[in-house]
């Protein structure tokens, strides 16, 4: 007998609290920069529940999924299985189901309304013009095909029912907004806040346009995601979310954004975002607002890292069977640096993996390839590989003038120099009598001691 998995965020909050991993801040906090400060100072620690927010009855939870261990725990799997679980979710999707009654619709507020009065949206950084919703999972349907898309984009409060959506140009939601603009239409959307880990992670996977991220979220969850129809738009949202904001994207309504934080930890100027007109807000009677600290912060970086790592593992393995794992590093902001592990690659295969990784993911600019006897999550071991197996004159690839992502902190005219370092074994390495035979005592004694180690 198996129990249906919990589809909410609050089930995991209860589990964290029971384990002592949810820190409750009872002191009154101001959503204007004070929540941001606490979350930044406790970026990697326990999740933070702000119970007493100035001007709001609704609490805020932050730093919820700020480690791979936290994500794995939320999905009910050991952390060593997280990559395989995400890969399986890409390969074996489970379609969502529609339900009639939903906790997220316990309370219904029809426009006119003030989004900023209904929920405590933090104002994050000094030079940003106003508060941003940062954990808003946006659901929309392609105006041409009707196919659903689920993704996250930043949403800035513009007062009352107005928001600004900042969407990367290559994201499916931006493509769908552009299709709507050419058809002379608005694009109906719904924004779910306070989501289960499966929905949040699923929304970040790199899929094809037309693929429904809820199918993969279901696979991550291990059950169909339960969706409910919105009240004012033809869109379905997770029934067990905390809050849903319904509205329309207005592709012709451009709002100049000004400086906004990005994952490198700097301000950037992206130009105009797209206006959103909110038509309705629904939420649980005791809703909890989820906030993800933007900028160079653990949770923000990790969301991208898991998605890129999963996609690249799939894509590289398809072409190069020796590839075992792609790990996107935290120091590389969860976007720019990858460590690829390979098992006994043939000559030149490591370089091919470097080129493919950079070809598949525009963001990547440093790819280090190591043997699969090295833990890519442990930089000490990666560095050991560079010291032990890397010959710079032939294992270093330097590619100047490659198209860069606009987020890259050091791009010039949108190009950047990309670097690959291949630190794998070569045929013959590690074998007895070979040029890099590992030192050890005689194997019979060593293995006997290993099997009886507790006796020593
Ligand atoms: Mn998509």
Tab-separated table of C-alpha atoms and ligand atoms in Angstrom:
chain	number	residue	atom	x	y	z
A	1	UNK	CA	0.000	0.000	0.000
A	2	UNK	CA	1.385	3.405	-0.893
A	3	UNK	CA	0.219	6.752	0.363
A	4	UNK	CA	-0.498	9.548	-2.093
A	5	UNK	CA	2.339	12.080	-1.832
A	6	UNK	CA	1.616	15.425	-0.219
A	7	UNK	CA	1.273	18.056	-2.968
A	8	UNK	CA	1.576	21.167	-0.839
A	9	UNK	CA	4.488	23.236	0.430
A	10	UNK	CA	3.215	23.165	4.010
A	11	UNK	CA	3.645	19.409	4.456
A	12	UNK	CA	7.372	19.907	3.954
A	13	UNK	CA	7.366	22.900	6.325
A	14	UNK	CA	5.912	20.644	9.031
A	15	UNK	CA	8.600	18.031	8.345
A	16	UNK	CA	11.334	20.683	8.555
A	17	UNK	CA	9.912	22.003	11.815
A	18	UNK	CA	9.843	18.493	13.305
A	19	UNK	CA	13.495	18.051	12.298
A	20	UNK	CA	14.538	21.421	13.765
A	21	UNK	CA	15.288	22.823	10.313
A	22	UNK	CA	12.663	25.577	10.329
A	23	UNK	CA	13.666	28.716	12.192
A	24	UNK	CA	10.717	30.802	13.324
A	25	UNK	CA	11.342	34.557	13.446
A	26	UNK	CA	8.777	35.960	15.879
A	27	UNK	CA	10.297	39.437	16.035
A	28	UNK	CA	8.419	41.914	13.837
A	29	UNK	CA	10.098	42.312	10.428
A	30	UNK	CA	9.633	44.900	7.689
A	31	UNK	CA	9.151	43.486	4.166
A	32	UNK	CA	11.142	46.516	3.032
A	33	UNK	CA	14.770	45.238	3.053
A	34	UNK	CA	14.618	43.621	6.524
A	35	UNK	CA	13.367	40.194	5.350
A	36	UNK	CA	15.983	40.361	2.561
A	37	UNK	CA	18.713	41.061	5.119
A	38	UNK	CA	17.770	38.141	7.382
A	39	UNK	CA	17.468	35.773	4.415
A	40	UNK	CA	20.840	36.887	3.018
A	41	UNK	CA	22.567	36.507	6.392
A	42	UNK	CA	21.044	33.034	6.853
A	43	UNK	CA	21.225	32.018	3.227
A	44	UNK	CA	22.358	28.432	3.782
A	45	UNK	CA	20.926	27.670	7.192
A	46	UNK	CA	17.484	26.460	8.267
A	47	UNK	CA	14.421	27.691	6.400
A	48	UNK	CA	13.136	30.977	7.851
A	49	UNK	CA	9.490	31.519	8.776
A	50	UNK	CA	8.638	35.183	9.363
A	51	UNK	CA	5.482	35.031	11.462
A	52	UNK	CA	5.140	38.746	12.185
A	53	UNK	CA	5.460	40.912	9.073
A	54	UNK	CA	4.732	44.643	9.305
A	55	UNK	CA	1.363	45.428	7.728
A	56	UNK	CA	0.444	41.808	6.951
A	57	UNK	CA	-1.303	38.916	8.663
A	58	UNK	CA	0.215	36.497	6.131
A	59	UNK	CA	3.577	34.954	7.133
A	60	UNK	CA	6.585	34.668	4.783
A	61	UNK	CA	8.784	31.598	4.390
A	62	UNK	CA	12.227	31.878	2.833
A	63	UNK	CA	15.393	29.837	2.170
A	64	UNK	CA	13.218	26.757	1.903
A	65	UNK	CA	14.992	24.808	-0.871
A	66	UNK	CA	18.527	26.127	-0.389
A	67	UNK	CA	20.448	22.843	-0.719
A	68	UNK	CA	20.366	19.683	-2.790
A	69	UNK	CA	19.738	17.778	0.440
A	70	UNK	CA	16.657	19.949	1.118
A	71	UNK	CA	15.249	19.305	-2.360
A	72	UNK	CA	15.852	15.568	-2.036
A	73	UNK	CA	14.182	15.477	1.370
A	74	UNK	CA	11.177	17.378	-0.006
A	75	UNK	CA	10.892	14.806	-2.807
A	76	UNK	CA	11.265	11.924	-0.345
A	77	UNK	CA	14.505	10.526	-1.826
A	78	UNK	CA	18.142	10.267	-0.667
A	79	UNK	CA	20.284	13.153	-1.920
A	80	UNK	CA	22.507	10.760	-3.904
A	81	UNK	CA	19.443	9.939	-6.040
A	82	UNK	CA	18.462	13.548	-6.828
A	83	UNK	CA	20.128	13.665	-10.272
A	84	UNK	CA	18.781	10.263	-11.303
A	85	UNK	CA	15.311	11.226	-10.069
A	86	UNK	CA	15.315	14.434	-12.141
A	87	UNK	CA	16.620	12.559	-15.186
A	88	UNK	CA	13.879	9.943	-14.809
A	89	UNK	CA	11.313	12.759	-14.542
A	90	UNK	CA	12.485	14.077	-17.924
A	91	UNK	CA	12.142	10.639	-19.480
A	92	UNK	CA	8.924	9.352	-17.876
A	93	UNK	CA	6.390	12.177	-17.439
A	94	UNK	CA	3.053	11.783	-15.580
A	95	UNK	CA	0.130	13.898	-16.798
A	96	UNK	CA	-1.691	16.132	-14.298
A	97	UNK	CA	-5.366	15.753	-13.311
A	98	UNK	CA	-8.052	18.415	-12.855
A	99	UNK	CA	-9.849	18.567	-9.503
A	100	UNK	CA	-12.981	20.545	-8.595
A	101	UNK	CA	-12.194	21.779	-5.113
A	102	UNK	CA	-8.857	23.308	-4.181
A	103	UNK	CA	-7.350	24.626	-0.939
A	104	UNK	CA	-5.779	27.468	-2.955
A	105	UNK	CA	-9.280	28.809	-3.733
A	106	UNK	CA	-10.540	28.979	-0.141
A	107	UNK	CA	-10.377	32.762	-0.358
A	108	UNK	CA	-11.217	34.683	-3.544
A	109	UNK	CA	-10.506	38.378	-4.172
A	110	UNK	CA	-11.821	39.814	-7.441
A	111	UNK	CA	-10.330	43.001	-8.948
A	112	UNK	CA	-10.202	45.815	-8.057
A	113	UNK	CA	-7.582	44.815	-5.525
A	114	UNK	CA	-4.058	45.657	-4.400
A	115	UNK	CA	-1.634	42.741	-4.781
A	116	UNK	CA	0.836	44.406	-2.409
A	117	UNK	CA	-1.822	44.729	0.290
A	118	UNK	CA	-2.973	41.107	-0.027
A	119	UNK	CA	0.463	39.527	0.402
A	120	UNK	CA	3.821	40.485	1.960
A	121	UNK	CA	6.122	40.778	-1.066
A	122	UNK	CA	9.663	41.660	0.057
A	123	UNK	CA	11.533	44.656	-1.319
A	124	UNK	CA	14.914	43.009	-1.870
A	125	UNK	CA	17.749	45.317	-2.852
A	126	UNK	CA	18.522	48.999	-2.512
A	127	UNK	CA	18.464	50.027	-6.181
A	128	UNK	CA	15.418	48.004	-7.209
A	129	UNK	CA	12.392	50.248	-7.679
A	130	UNK	CA	9.857	48.113	-5.783
A	131	UNK	CA	9.153	44.618	-4.389
A	132	UNK	CA	9.509	41.529	-6.569
A	133	UNK	CA	7.581	38.250	-6.407
A	134	UNK	CA	10.453	35.777	-6.880
A	135	UNK	CA	8.889	32.309	-6.394
A	136	UNK	CA	5.942	32.825	-8.739
A	137	UNK	CA	5.372	29.775	-10.951
A	138	UNK	CA	3.672	31.165	-14.058
A	139	UNK	CA	1.230	29.006	-16.023
A	140	UNK	CA	0.110	30.008	-19.525
A	141	UNK	CA	-1.106	28.444	-22.764
A	142	UNK	CA	0.438	28.921	-26.191
A	143	UNK	CA	-1.984	31.223	-28.102
A	144	UNK	CA	-1.436	29.204	-31.294
A	145	UNK	CA	-1.390	25.615	-30.046
A	146	UNK	CA	-3.118	25.810	-26.654
A	147	UNK	CA	-0.196	23.840	-25.154
A	148	UNK	CA	0.623	24.684	-21.565
A	149	UNK	CA	3.874	26.161	-20.252
A	150	UNK	CA	5.048	26.452	-16.647
A	151	UNK	CA	8.004	28.664	-15.686
A	152	UNK	CA	9.314	31.231	-13.241
A	153	UNK	CA	9.949	34.873	-14.083
A	154	UNK	CA	10.423	37.859	-11.820
A	155	UNK	CA	7.291	39.919	-11.166
A	156	UNK	CA	7.497	43.454	-9.821
A	157	UNK	CA	4.668	45.185	-7.996
A	158	UNK	CA	3.577	48.291	-9.897
A	159	UNK	CA	0.693	49.175	-7.547
A	160	UNK	CA	-2.903	47.909	-7.386
A	161	UNK	CA	-3.611	45.274	-10.016
A	162	UNK	CA	-0.520	46.045	-12.058
A	163	UNK	CA	2.677	43.953	-12.215
A	164	UNK	CA	5.743	43.947	-14.452
A	165	UNK	CA	7.010	40.592	-15.718
A	166	UNK	CA	10.745	40.346	-16.465
A	167	UNK	CA	11.089	37.380	-18.819
A	168	UNK	CA	14.312	36.217	-20.499
A	169	UNK	CA	13.870	36.623	-24.261
A	170	UNK	CA	14.598	32.955	-25.067
A	171	UNK	CA	12.116	31.582	-22.490
A	172	UNK	CA	8.945	29.899	-23.688
A	173	UNK	CA	6.748	32.433	-21.892
A	174	UNK	CA	8.423	35.279	-23.825
A	175	UNK	CA	7.890	33.391	-27.104
A	176	UNK	CA	4.213	32.896	-26.206
A	177	UNK	CA	3.818	36.569	-25.249
A	178	UNK	CA	5.297	37.525	-28.619
A	179	UNK	CA	2.842	35.190	-30.389
A	180	UNK	CA	-0.016	36.871	-28.495
A	181	UNK	CA	1.313	40.304	-29.459
A	182	UNK	CA	1.361	39.379	-33.149
A	183	UNK	CA	-2.239	38.129	-32.826
A	184	UNK	CA	-3.174	41.427	-31.166
A	185	UNK	CA	-4.190	39.644	-27.972
A	186	UNK	CA	-3.366	39.564	-24.277
A	187	UNK	CA	-1.957	36.334	-22.830
A	188	UNK	CA	-3.872	34.847	-19.894
A	189	UNK	CA	-1.597	33.734	-17.058
A	190	UNK	CA	-1.810	32.507	-13.493
A	191	UNK	CA	0.985	32.799	-10.939
A	192	UNK	CA	1.194	30.168	-8.196
A	193	UNK	CA	3.167	31.058	-5.070
A	194	UNK	CA	3.984	28.591	-2.271
A	195	UNK	CA	4.635	25.424	-4.250
A	196	UNK	CA	5.645	21.851	-3.650
A	197	UNK	CA	9.302	21.117	-4.503
A	198	UNK	CA	8.201	18.977	-7.465
A	199	UNK	CA	6.323	21.887	-9.055
A	200	UNK	CA	9.141	24.344	-8.398
A	201	UNK	CA	11.845	22.035	-9.806
A	202	UNK	CA	9.642	20.838	-12.658
A	203	UNK	CA	9.066	24.433	-13.760
A	204	UNK	CA	12.838	24.849	-14.228
A	205	UNK	CA	13.552	21.833	-16.449
A	206	UNK	CA	14.692	22.623	-19.984
A	207	UNK	CA	11.958	21.192	-22.192
A	208	UNK	CA	10.804	21.860	-25.747
A	209	UNK	CA	8.171	24.483	-26.499
A	210	UNK	CA	4.842	22.657	-26.275
A	211	UNK	CA	5.978	20.255	-23.537
A	212	UNK	CA	4.018	20.670	-20.306
A	213	UNK	CA	6.291	21.060	-17.266
A	214	UNK	CA	3.446	19.778	-15.053
A	215	UNK	CA	3.967	16.339	-16.678
A	216	UNK	CA	7.535	16.283	-15.380
A	217	UNK	CA	6.527	17.801	-12.040
A	218	UNK	CA	4.156	14.826	-11.701
A	219	UNK	CA	7.040	12.455	-12.342
A	220	UNK	CA	9.127	14.250	-9.699
A	221	UNK	CA	6.192	14.003	-7.290
A	222	UNK	CA	5.419	10.383	-8.145
A	223	UNK	CA	1.742	11.148	-8.825
A	224	UNK	CA	-0.316	13.339	-11.169
A	225	UNK	CA	-0.167	17.002	-10.093
A	226	UNK	CA	-3.677	18.047	-9.057
A	227	UNK	CA	-4.711	21.197	-10.920
A	228	UNK	CA	-7.764	23.414	-10.531
A	229	UNK	CA	-9.291	25.771	-13.103
A	230	UNK	CA	-8.741	29.444	-12.401
A	231	UNK	CA	-11.700	31.744	-11.655
A	232	UNK	CA	-11.128	34.446	-14.267
A	233	UNK	CA	-8.725	32.993	-16.873
A	234	UNK	CA	-8.615	29.766	-18.915
A	235	UNK	CA	-5.579	28.372	-17.113
A	236	UNK	CA	-5.111	25.562	-14.572
A	237	UNK	CA	-2.952	25.900	-11.445
A	238	UNK	CA	-1.678	23.571	-8.685
A	239	UNK	CA	-4.649	23.036	-6.348
A	240	UNK	CA	-2.386	22.752	-3.304
A	241	UNK	CA	-0.428	25.978	-3.781
A	242	UNK	CA	-0.680	28.691	-1.124
A	243	UNK	CA	-1.623	31.644	-3.362
A	244	UNK	CA	-2.638	32.163	-7.016
A	245	UNK	CA	-2.615	35.484	-8.869
A	246	UNK	CA	-4.714	35.435	-12.058
A	247	UNK	CA	-4.368	37.987	-14.833
A	248	UNK	CA	-3.212	38.805	-18.337
A	249	UNK	CA	0.168	39.652	-19.822
A	250	UNK	CA	-0.155	42.694	-22.056
A	251	UNK	CA	2.608	42.339	-24.642
A	252	UNK	CA	2.240	45.930	-25.858
A	253	UNK	CA	2.359	47.383	-22.341
A	254	UNK	CA	6.111	47.813	-21.834
A	255	UNK	CA	7.411	49.039	-18.484
A	256	UNK	CA	11.007	50.261	-18.147
A	257	UNK	CA	12.554	48.170	-15.388
A	258	UNK	CA	15.729	49.977	-14.342
A	259	UNK	CA	18.334	48.149	-12.243
A	260	UNK	CA	17.429	44.628	-11.115
A	261	UNK	CA	19.477	41.976	-9.321
A	262	UNK	CA	20.697	38.925	-11.211
A	263	UNK	CA	22.361	35.640	-10.221
A	264	UNK	CA	25.988	36.890	-10.438
A	265	UNK	CA	25.102	39.172	-7.526
A	266	UNK	CA	25.220	42.387	-9.572
A	267	UNK	CA	22.593	44.808	-10.805
A	268	UNK	CA	21.757	44.620	-14.493
A	269	UNK	CA	19.675	46.777	-16.829
A	270	UNK	CA	17.563	44.678	-19.144
A	271	UNK	CA	15.340	47.443	-20.512
A	272	UNK	CA	11.578	47.120	-20.527
A	273	UNK	CA	9.479	44.313	-18.995
A	274	UNK	CA	5.906	43.357	-19.900
A	275	UNK	CA	2.867	44.702	-18.041
A	276	UNK	CA	0.493	42.342	-16.220
A	277	UNK	CA	-3.097	43.239	-15.285
A	278	UNK	CA	-4.315	41.171	-12.328
A	279	UNK	CA	-7.944	40.039	-12.441
A	280	UNK	CA	-8.228	37.926	-9.294
A	281	UNK	CA	-6.235	36.599	-6.318
A	282	UNK	CA	-7.130	33.336	-4.576
A	283	UNK	CA	-5.390	31.803	-1.559
A	284	UNK	CA	-5.671	29.418	1.337
A	285	UNK	CA	-7.418	30.830	4.410
A	286	UNK	CA	-4.089	30.639	6.299
A	287	UNK	CA	-1.792	31.099	3.298
A	288	UNK	CA	1.994	31.316	3.675
A	289	UNK	CA	3.870	33.516	1.185
A	290	UNK	CA	7.009	31.881	-0.257
A	291	UNK	CA	9.990	34.092	-1.104
A	292	UNK	CA	13.182	33.089	-2.907
A	293	UNK	CA	16.126	35.383	-2.211
A	294	UNK	CA	17.281	36.606	-5.641
A	295	UNK	CA	20.837	37.638	-6.603
A	296	UNK	CA	23.822	35.381	-5.860
A	297	UNK	CA	22.024	33.261	-3.258
A	298	UNK	CA	22.015	29.529	-2.617
A	299	UNK	CA	18.388	28.764	-3.471
A	300	UNK	CA	18.312	30.968	-6.582
A	301	UNK	CA	21.540	29.429	-7.917
A	302	UNK	CA	20.508	25.873	-7.045
A	303	UNK	CA	17.229	26.030	-8.974
A	304	UNK	CA	19.142	26.813	-12.155
A	305	UNK	CA	21.915	24.337	-11.353
A	306	UNK	CA	19.617	21.337	-10.988
A	307	UNK	CA	17.776	22.159	-14.211
A	308	UNK	CA	20.939	22.693	-16.283
A	309	UNK	CA	22.665	19.634	-14.778
A	310	UNK	CA	19.693	17.389	-15.547
A	311	UNK	CA	19.274	18.633	-19.111
A	312	UNK	CA	22.969	18.372	-19.909
A	313	UNK	CA	23.342	14.916	-18.420
A	314	UNK	CA	20.568	13.753	-20.743
A	315	UNK	CA	21.915	15.548	-23.817
A	316	UNK	CA	25.573	14.559	-23.348
A	317	UNK	CA	24.793	10.917	-22.532
A	318	UNK	CA	22.747	10.695	-25.699
A	319	UNK	CA	25.831	11.502	-27.784
A	320	UNK	CA	28.684	10.312	-25.535
A	321	UNK	CA	27.912	7.184	-23.495
A	322	UNK	CA	31.058	7.616	-21.345
A	323	UNK	CA	29.464	10.687	-19.686
A	324	UNK	CA	28.209	9.887	-16.180
A	325	UNK	CA	27.179	13.142	-14.592
A	326	UNK	CA	27.048	16.914	-15.108
A	327	UNK	CA	27.341	19.002	-11.965
A	328	UNK	CA	26.739	22.756	-12.115
A	329	UNK	CA	28.750	24.452	-9.383
A	330	UNK	CA	27.580	26.890	-6.744
A	331	UNK	CA	30.648	29.126	-7.120
A	332	UNK	CA	29.797	29.335	-10.814
A	333	UNK	CA	26.458	30.818	-9.709
A	334	UNK	CA	24.560	27.666	-10.623
A	335	UNK	CA	24.763	28.748	-14.269
A	336	UNK	CA	28.243	29.352	-15.679
A	337	UNK	CA	30.541	26.482	-14.582
A	338	UNK	CA	30.123	22.740	-15.033
A	339	UNK	CA	32.049	19.668	-13.931
A	340	UNK	CA	31.420	16.661	-16.179
A	341	UNK	CA	32.376	13.157	-15.040
A	342	UNK	CA	33.239	10.462	-17.582
A	343	UNK	CA	34.132	6.787	-17.312
A	344	UNK	CA	37.326	5.821	-19.148
A	345	UNK	CA	36.767	8.222	-22.068
A	346	UNK	CA	38.486	7.542	-25.346
A	347	UNK	CA	41.122	10.003	-26.543
A	348	UNK	CA	39.490	13.309	-27.459
A	349	UNK	CA	36.092	12.400	-26.028
A	350	UNK	CA	36.537	14.758	-23.086
A	351	UNK	CA	37.043	17.671	-25.464
A	352	UNK	CA	33.966	16.646	-27.372
A	353	UNK	CA	31.978	16.736	-24.109
A	354	UNK	CA	33.257	20.265	-23.422
A	355	UNK	CA	32.187	21.503	-26.861
A	356	UNK	CA	28.787	19.823	-26.655
A	357	UNK	CA	28.058	21.201	-23.179
A	358	UNK	CA	28.855	24.739	-24.317
A	359	UNK	CA	26.863	24.201	-27.493
A	360	UNK	CA	23.795	23.032	-25.597
A	361	UNK	CA	23.840	25.630	-22.812
A	362	UNK	CA	24.703	29.154	-23.843
A	363	UNK	CA	25.415	30.179	-20.224
A	364	UNK	CA	28.325	27.762	-19.683
A	365	UNK	CA	31.799	29.256	-19.981
A	366	UNK	CA	33.999	26.935	-17.901
A	367	UNK	CA	33.660	23.168	-18.303
A	368	UNK	CA	36.009	20.847	-16.410
A	369	UNK	CA	35.931	17.160	-17.338
A	370	UNK	CA	37.066	14.602	-14.756
A	371	UNK	CA	37.055	10.820	-14.399
A	372	UNK	CA	34.108	9.252	-12.577
A	373	UNK	CA	36.361	8.217	-9.656
A	374	UNK	CA	36.158	11.896	-8.675
A	375	UNK	CA	33.224	13.494	-6.841
A	376	UNK	CA	32.311	16.559	-8.923
A	377	UNK	CA	30.670	18.148	-5.859
A	378	UNK	CA	34.015	18.164	-4.012
A	379	UNK	CA	36.228	20.913	-5.450
A	380	UNK	CA	39.272	19.417	-3.653
A	381	UNK	CA	38.906	16.254	-5.726
A	382	UNK	CA	38.348	18.240	-8.923
A	383	UNK	CA	41.527	20.186	-8.194
A	384	UNK	CA	43.353	16.887	-7.523
A	385	UNK	CA	42.302	15.773	-11.003
A	386	UNK	CA	43.730	18.934	-12.512
A	387	UNK	CA	46.999	18.352	-10.678
A	388	UNK	CA	47.114	14.631	-11.504
A	389	UNK	CA	45.684	14.300	-14.993
A	390	UNK	CA	45.643	17.650	-16.768
A	391	UNK	CA	48.320	18.588	-19.309
A	392	UNK	CA	47.647	22.208	-20.157
A	393	UNK	CA	49.417	22.198	-23.529
A	394	UNK	CA	46.944	19.680	-24.929
A	395	UNK	CA	44.043	19.432	-22.441
A	396	UNK	CA	43.143	23.118	-22.296
A	397	UNK	CA	40.628	24.607	-24.713
A	398	UNK	CA	40.395	28.395	-24.955
A	399	UNK	CA	37.664	29.734	-27.206
A	400	UNK	CA	37.659	33.529	-27.513
A	401	UNK	CA	34.728	35.434	-28.976
A	402	UNK	CA	31.954	32.934	-28.313
A	403	UNK	CA	28.359	34.176	-28.056
A	404	UNK	CA	27.603	34.824	-24.367
A	405	UNK	CA	24.444	34.937	-22.323
A	406	UNK	CA	23.377	38.512	-21.585
A	407	UNK	CA	23.657	37.676	-17.851
A	408	UNK	CA	27.382	36.950	-18.082
A	409	UNK	CA	29.184	39.478	-15.875
A	410	UNK	CA	32.224	39.865	-18.158
A	411	UNK	CA	30.776	39.666	-21.653
A	412	UNK	CA	31.870	42.332	-24.144
A	413	UNK	CA	29.438	42.967	-27.008
A	414	UNK	CA	27.688	39.739	-25.935
A	415	UNK	CA	30.716	37.539	-26.554
A	416	UNK	CA	33.000	35.944	-23.997
A	417	UNK	CA	36.045	33.636	-23.862
A	418	UNK	CA	35.049	30.084	-22.971
A	419	UNK	CA	37.432	27.616	-21.333
A	420	UNK	CA	37.453	23.824	-21.207
A	421	UNK	CA	39.829	21.707	-19.089
A	422	UNK	CA	39.987	17.955	-19.627
A	423	UNK	CA	41.439	16.112	-16.622
A	424	UNK	CA	40.446	12.530	-17.325
A	425	UNK	CA	42.520	9.370	-17.554
A	426	UNK	CA	43.924	8.183	-20.846
A	427	UNK	CA	43.901	4.587	-22.028
A	428	UNK	CA	46.349	2.625	-19.809
A	429	UNK	CA	46.198	5.054	-16.870
A	430	UNK	CA	45.755	3.429	-13.464
A	431	UNK	CA	46.727	-0.072	-14.588
A	432	UNK	CA	49.449	-2.065	-12.785
A	433	UNK	CA	52.774	-1.059	-14.254
A	434	UNK	CA	51.134	1.788	-16.148
A	435	UNK	CA	52.276	5.384	-15.987
A	436	UNK	CA	49.847	6.301	-13.184
A	437	UNK	CA	49.375	3.204	-11.090
A	438	UNK	CA	47.715	3.990	-7.738
A	439	UNK	CA	49.781	3.207	-4.630
A	440	UNK	CA	48.372	0.704	-2.120
A	441	UNK	CA	49.400	-2.243	0.044
A	442	UNK	CA	49.051	-5.726	-1.508
A	443	UNK	CA	45.424	-6.161	-2.535
A	444	UNK	CA	44.738	-9.328	-0.441
A	445	UNK	CA	45.846	-7.658	2.796
A	446	UNK	CA	44.165	-4.352	1.957
A	447	UNK	CA	40.812	-5.992	1.161
A	448	UNK	CA	40.944	-8.210	4.262
A	449	UNK	CA	41.563	-5.169	6.459
A	450	UNK	CA	38.755	-3.285	4.712
A	451	UNK	CA	36.280	-6.096	5.445
A	452	UNK	CA	37.325	-6.194	9.118
A	453	UNK	CA	37.986	-2.478	9.607
A	454	UNK	CA	35.610	-2.200	12.561
A	455	UNK	CA	37.859	-4.605	14.481
A	456	UNK	CA	40.828	-2.243	14.312
B	1	LIG	MN1	8.526	25.327	-21.351
